[in-house]
Short mmCIF file of C-alpha atoms in Angstrom, two decimals:
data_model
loop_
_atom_site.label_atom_id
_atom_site.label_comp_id
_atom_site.label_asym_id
_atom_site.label_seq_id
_atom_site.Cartn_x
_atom_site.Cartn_y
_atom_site.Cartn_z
CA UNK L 290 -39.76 43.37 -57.20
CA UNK L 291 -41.15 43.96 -61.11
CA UNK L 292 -43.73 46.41 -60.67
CA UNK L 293 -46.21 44.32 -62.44
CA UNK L 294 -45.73 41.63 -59.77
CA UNK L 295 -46.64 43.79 -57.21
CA UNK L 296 -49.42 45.44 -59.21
CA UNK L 297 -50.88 41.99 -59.83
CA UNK L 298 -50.69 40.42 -56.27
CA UNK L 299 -51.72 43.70 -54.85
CA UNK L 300 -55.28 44.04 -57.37
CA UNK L 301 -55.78 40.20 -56.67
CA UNK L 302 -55.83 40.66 -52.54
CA UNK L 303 -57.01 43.86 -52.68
CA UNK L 304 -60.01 42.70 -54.63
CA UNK L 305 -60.95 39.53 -52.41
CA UNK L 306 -60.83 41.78 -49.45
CA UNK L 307 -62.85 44.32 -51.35
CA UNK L 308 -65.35 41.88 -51.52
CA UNK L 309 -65.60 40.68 -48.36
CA UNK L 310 -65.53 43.50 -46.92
CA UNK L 311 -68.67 44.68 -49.11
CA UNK L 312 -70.89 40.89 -48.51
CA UNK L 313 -70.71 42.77 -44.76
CA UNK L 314 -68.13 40.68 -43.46
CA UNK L 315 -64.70 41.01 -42.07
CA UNK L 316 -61.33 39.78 -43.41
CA UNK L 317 -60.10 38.43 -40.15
CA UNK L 318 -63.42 35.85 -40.64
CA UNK L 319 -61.27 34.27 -43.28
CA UNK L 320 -58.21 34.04 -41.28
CA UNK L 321 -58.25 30.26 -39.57
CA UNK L 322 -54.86 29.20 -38.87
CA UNK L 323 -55.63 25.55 -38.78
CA UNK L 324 -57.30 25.92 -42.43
CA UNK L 325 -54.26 27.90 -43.64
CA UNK L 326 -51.84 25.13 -42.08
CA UNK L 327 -53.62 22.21 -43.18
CA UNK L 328 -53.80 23.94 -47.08
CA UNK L 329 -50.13 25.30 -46.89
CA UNK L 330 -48.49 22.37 -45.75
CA UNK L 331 -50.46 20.17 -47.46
CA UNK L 332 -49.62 21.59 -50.76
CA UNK L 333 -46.09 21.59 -50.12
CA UNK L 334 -45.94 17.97 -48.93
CA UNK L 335 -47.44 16.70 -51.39
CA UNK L 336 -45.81 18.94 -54.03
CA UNK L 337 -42.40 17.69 -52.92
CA UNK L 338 -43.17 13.91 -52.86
CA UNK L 339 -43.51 14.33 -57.03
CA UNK L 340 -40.12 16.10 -56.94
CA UNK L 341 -36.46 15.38 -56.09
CA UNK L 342 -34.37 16.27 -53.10
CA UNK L 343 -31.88 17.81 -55.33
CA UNK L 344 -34.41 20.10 -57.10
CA UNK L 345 -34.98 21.77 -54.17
CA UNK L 346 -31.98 24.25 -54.63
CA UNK L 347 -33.52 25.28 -57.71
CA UNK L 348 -36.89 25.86 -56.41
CA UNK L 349 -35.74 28.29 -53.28
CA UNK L 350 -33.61 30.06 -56.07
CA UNK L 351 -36.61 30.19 -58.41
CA UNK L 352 -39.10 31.98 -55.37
CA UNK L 353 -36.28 34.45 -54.84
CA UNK L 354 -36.14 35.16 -58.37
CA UNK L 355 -39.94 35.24 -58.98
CA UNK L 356 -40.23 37.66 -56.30
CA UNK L 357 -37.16 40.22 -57.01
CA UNK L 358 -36.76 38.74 -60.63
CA UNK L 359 -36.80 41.66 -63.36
CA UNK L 360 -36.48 41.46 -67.17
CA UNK L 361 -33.03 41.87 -69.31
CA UNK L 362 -32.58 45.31 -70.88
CA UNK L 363 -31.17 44.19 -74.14
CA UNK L 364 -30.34 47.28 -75.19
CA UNK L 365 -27.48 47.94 -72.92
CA UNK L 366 -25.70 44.25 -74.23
CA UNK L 367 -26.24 45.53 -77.88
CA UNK L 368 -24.94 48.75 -77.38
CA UNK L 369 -21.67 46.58 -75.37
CA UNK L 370 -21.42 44.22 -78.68
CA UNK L 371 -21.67 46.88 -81.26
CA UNK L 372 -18.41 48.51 -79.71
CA UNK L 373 -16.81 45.02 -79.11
CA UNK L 374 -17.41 44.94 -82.84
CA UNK L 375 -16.07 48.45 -83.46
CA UNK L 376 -12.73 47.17 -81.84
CA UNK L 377 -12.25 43.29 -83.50
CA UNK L 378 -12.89 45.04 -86.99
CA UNK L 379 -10.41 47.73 -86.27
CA UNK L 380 -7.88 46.28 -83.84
CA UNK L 381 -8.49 42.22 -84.36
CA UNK L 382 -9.84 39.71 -81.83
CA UNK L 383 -6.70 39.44 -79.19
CA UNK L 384 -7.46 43.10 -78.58
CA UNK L 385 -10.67 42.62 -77.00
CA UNK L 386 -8.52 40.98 -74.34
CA UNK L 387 -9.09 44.35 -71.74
CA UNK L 388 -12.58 44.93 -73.14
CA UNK L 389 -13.61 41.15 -71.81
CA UNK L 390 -12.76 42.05 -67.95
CA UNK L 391 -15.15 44.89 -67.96
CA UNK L 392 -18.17 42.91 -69.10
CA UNK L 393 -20.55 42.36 -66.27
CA UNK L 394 -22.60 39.56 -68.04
CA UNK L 395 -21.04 36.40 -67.21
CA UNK L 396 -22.43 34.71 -70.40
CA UNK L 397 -20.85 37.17 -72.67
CA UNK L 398 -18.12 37.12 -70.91
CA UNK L 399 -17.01 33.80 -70.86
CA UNK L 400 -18.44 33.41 -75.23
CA UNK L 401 -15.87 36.50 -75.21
CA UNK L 402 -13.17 35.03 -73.98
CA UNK L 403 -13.35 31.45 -75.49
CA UNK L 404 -13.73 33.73 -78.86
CA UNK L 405 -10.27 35.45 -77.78
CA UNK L 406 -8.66 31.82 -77.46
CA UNK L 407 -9.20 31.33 -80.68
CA UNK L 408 -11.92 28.90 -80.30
CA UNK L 409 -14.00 27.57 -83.98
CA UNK L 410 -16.84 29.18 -85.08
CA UNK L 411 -19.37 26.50 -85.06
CA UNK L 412 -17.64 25.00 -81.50
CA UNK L 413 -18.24 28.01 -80.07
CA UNK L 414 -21.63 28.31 -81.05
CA UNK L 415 -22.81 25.12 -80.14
CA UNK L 416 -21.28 25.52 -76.65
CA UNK L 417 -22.77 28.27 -76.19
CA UNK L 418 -26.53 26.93 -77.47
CA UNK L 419 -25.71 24.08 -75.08
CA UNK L 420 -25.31 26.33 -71.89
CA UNK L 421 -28.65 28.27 -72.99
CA UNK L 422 -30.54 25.16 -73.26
CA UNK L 423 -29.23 23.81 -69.78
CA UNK L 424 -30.66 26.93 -68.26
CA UNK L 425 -33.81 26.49 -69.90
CA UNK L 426 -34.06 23.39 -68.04
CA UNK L 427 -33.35 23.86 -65.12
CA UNK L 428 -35.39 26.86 -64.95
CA UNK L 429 -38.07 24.59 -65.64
CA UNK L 430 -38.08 22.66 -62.43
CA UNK L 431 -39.05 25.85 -59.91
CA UNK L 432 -41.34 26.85 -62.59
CA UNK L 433 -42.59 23.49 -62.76
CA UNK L 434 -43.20 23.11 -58.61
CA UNK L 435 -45.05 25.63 -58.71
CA UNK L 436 -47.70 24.85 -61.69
CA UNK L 437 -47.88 21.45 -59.30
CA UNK L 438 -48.48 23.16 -56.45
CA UNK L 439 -51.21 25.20 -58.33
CA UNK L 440 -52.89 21.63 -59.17
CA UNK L 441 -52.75 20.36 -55.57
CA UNK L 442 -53.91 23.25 -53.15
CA UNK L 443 -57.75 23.56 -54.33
CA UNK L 444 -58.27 19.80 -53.75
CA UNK L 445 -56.11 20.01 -50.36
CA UNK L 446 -58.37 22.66 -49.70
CA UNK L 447 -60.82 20.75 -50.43
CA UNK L 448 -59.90 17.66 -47.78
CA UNK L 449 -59.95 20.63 -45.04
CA UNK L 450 -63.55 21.44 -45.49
CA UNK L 451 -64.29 17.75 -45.65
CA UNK L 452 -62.11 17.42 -42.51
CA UNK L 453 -64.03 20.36 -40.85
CA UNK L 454 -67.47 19.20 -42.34
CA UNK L 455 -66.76 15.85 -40.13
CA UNK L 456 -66.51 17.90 -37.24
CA UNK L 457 -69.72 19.42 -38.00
CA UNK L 458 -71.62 16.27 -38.36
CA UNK L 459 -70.33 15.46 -34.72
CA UNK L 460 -71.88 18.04 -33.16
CA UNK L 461 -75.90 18.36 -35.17
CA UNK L 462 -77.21 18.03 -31.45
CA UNK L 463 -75.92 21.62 -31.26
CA UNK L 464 -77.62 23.57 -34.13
CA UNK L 465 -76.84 27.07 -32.68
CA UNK L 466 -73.06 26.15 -33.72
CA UNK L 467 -73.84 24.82 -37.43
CA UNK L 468 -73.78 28.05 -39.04
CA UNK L 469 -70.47 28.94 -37.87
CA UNK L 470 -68.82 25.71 -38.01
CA UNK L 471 -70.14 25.25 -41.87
CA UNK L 472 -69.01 28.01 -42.50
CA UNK L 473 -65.27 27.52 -40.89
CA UNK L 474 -65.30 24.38 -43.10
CA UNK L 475 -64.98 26.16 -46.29
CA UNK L 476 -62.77 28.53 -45.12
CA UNK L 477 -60.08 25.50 -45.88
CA UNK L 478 -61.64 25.48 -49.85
CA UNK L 479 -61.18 28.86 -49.94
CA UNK L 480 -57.03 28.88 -48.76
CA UNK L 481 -56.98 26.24 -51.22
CA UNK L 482 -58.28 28.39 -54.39
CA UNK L 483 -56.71 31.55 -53.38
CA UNK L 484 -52.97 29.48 -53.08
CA UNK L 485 -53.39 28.07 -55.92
CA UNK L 486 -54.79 30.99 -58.17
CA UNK L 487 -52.94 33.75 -56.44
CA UNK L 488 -49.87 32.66 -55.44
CA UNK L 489 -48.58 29.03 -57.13
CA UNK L 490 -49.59 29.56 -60.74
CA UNK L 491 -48.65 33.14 -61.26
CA UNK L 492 -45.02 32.27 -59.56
CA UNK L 493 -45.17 29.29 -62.30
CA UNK L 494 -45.91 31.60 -65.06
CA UNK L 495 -43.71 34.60 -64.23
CA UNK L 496 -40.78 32.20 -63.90
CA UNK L 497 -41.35 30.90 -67.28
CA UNK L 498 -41.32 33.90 -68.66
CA UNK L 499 -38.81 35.43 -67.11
CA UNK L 500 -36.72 32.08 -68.15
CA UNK L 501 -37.79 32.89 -71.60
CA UNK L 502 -36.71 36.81 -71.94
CA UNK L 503 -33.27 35.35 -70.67
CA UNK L 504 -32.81 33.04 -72.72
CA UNK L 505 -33.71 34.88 -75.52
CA UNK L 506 -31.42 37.51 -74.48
CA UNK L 507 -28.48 34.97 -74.61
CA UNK L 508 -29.58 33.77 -77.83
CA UNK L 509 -29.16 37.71 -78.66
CA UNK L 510 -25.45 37.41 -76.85
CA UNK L 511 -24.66 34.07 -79.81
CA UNK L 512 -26.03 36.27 -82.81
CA UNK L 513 -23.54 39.09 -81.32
CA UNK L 514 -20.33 37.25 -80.74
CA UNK L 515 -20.45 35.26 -83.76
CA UNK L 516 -20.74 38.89 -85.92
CA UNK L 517 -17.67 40.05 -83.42
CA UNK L 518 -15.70 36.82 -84.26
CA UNK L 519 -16.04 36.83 -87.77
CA UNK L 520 -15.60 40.81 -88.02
CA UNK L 521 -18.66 42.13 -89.24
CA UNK L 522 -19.24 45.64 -89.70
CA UNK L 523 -20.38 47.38 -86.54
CA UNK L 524 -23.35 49.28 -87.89
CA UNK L 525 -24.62 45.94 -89.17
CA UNK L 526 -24.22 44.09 -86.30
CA UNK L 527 -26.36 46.43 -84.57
CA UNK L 528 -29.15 46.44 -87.15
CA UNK L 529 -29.09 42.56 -87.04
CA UNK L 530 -29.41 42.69 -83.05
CA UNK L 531 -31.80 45.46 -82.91
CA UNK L 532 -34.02 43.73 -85.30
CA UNK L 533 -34.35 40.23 -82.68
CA UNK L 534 -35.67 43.14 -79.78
CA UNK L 535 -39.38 43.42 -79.38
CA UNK L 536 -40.80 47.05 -80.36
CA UNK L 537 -40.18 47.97 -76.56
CA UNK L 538 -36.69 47.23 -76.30
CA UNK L 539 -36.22 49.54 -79.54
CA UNK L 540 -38.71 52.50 -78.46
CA UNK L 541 -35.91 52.49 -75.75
CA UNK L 542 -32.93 52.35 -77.58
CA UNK L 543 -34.80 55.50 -79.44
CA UNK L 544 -35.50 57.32 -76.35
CA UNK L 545 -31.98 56.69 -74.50
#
């Protein structure tokens, strides 16, 4: 997992249990499983009534990449395209042929190959553009459950505590059991806010942006095989690509 994920989820719980723990509570006074049911399955249910069977695919991939998900290192591709450039300028395209099978990224690799073929310029390029913007959607959709989900947990939370606060109503002939059971009730708001703020919107917002650095990075891949198809000088094609990175990527490329 990306160390800021952890980071983040672990200041967020830590915190909440922080507090209670300083209001002179306990956390296991927060812990109702029929509040955490009602909230959780809630959410989901009526998360995937706005959605498609067929999305679903996309949205178990999308969890497993929020949660192990990390960042492209551009560097490393540049570094790959800059000799792939060294090579076309000095031994022409078809020798790239043996270069191509030790590529590891699968969208270089197959912009490599169709390059090798022979294929034109501009065809190439707008295939390529075309496969970048098909991943951009569809990494939309898991990104897109969750921001949903987000929306509906506080006010499913919110129907717990109003289911709850029913119960309490039934039983005012008992007032030695009001404190406790009022305060069961809004243990359901609480699941609700905590799902939505700690869990479903920062899995919605990391996948975005991890769908952004990648396809940004593939948009760095175009740049690079167009210079490698057309023979541009090496050193060049690494001071164009260098100068798409963000300052990290290049304090990197410094230090390595």
């Amino acid at each position: 997992m990306d160390p800021a994920t952890l980071i983040g989820l672990g200041l967020a719980v830590g915190g909440i249990l922080l507090a209670i723990i300083l209001e002179g509570s306990s956390p296991m006074s927060v812990i109702l499983i029929p509040a955490m049911t009602l909230v959780i399955v809630g959410t989901i249910g009526a998360t995937l009534a706005g959605t498609r069977m067929a999305d679903l695919p996309f949205v178990i991939q999308g969890t497993i990449k929020a949660l192990t998900g990390k960042a492209v290192n551009p560097v490393k591709t540049i570094d790959t395209l800059v000799s792939l450039a060294e090579t076309a300028r000095r031994e022409g395209l078809l020798a790239l042929e043996d270069a191509a099978k030790d590529v590891d990224d699968e969208f270089l690799k197959d912009g490599l190959q169709s390059a090798i073929d022979g294929a034109d310029p501009e065809d190439l390029r707008e295939m390529l553009m075309a496969k970048i913007e098909t991943k951009r959607a569809t990494d939309k959709i898991a990104a897109a459950f969750y921001a949903t989900a987000g929306g509906y947990a506080p006010t499913v939370g919110i129907i717990g505590t109003v289911v709850s606060l029913v119960h309490v109503l039934e039983n005012l002939a008992d007032p030695t059991k009001l404190g406790h059971m009022i305060a069961a009730a809004l243990v359901a708001t609480f699941w609700g806010l905590l799902t939505a703020n700690i869990i479903c919107l920062p899995f919605g917002a990391r996948l975005k942006r991890l769908s952004e650095t990648e396809c940004a990075h593939m948009e760095l891949i175009v740049e690079g095989l167009m210079a490698v198809q057309a023979g541009a000088n090496p050193r060049l094609v690494g001071q164009r690509l260098r100068s798409l990175v963000p300052s990290t990527g290049k304090k990197e490329k410094e230090a390595a």
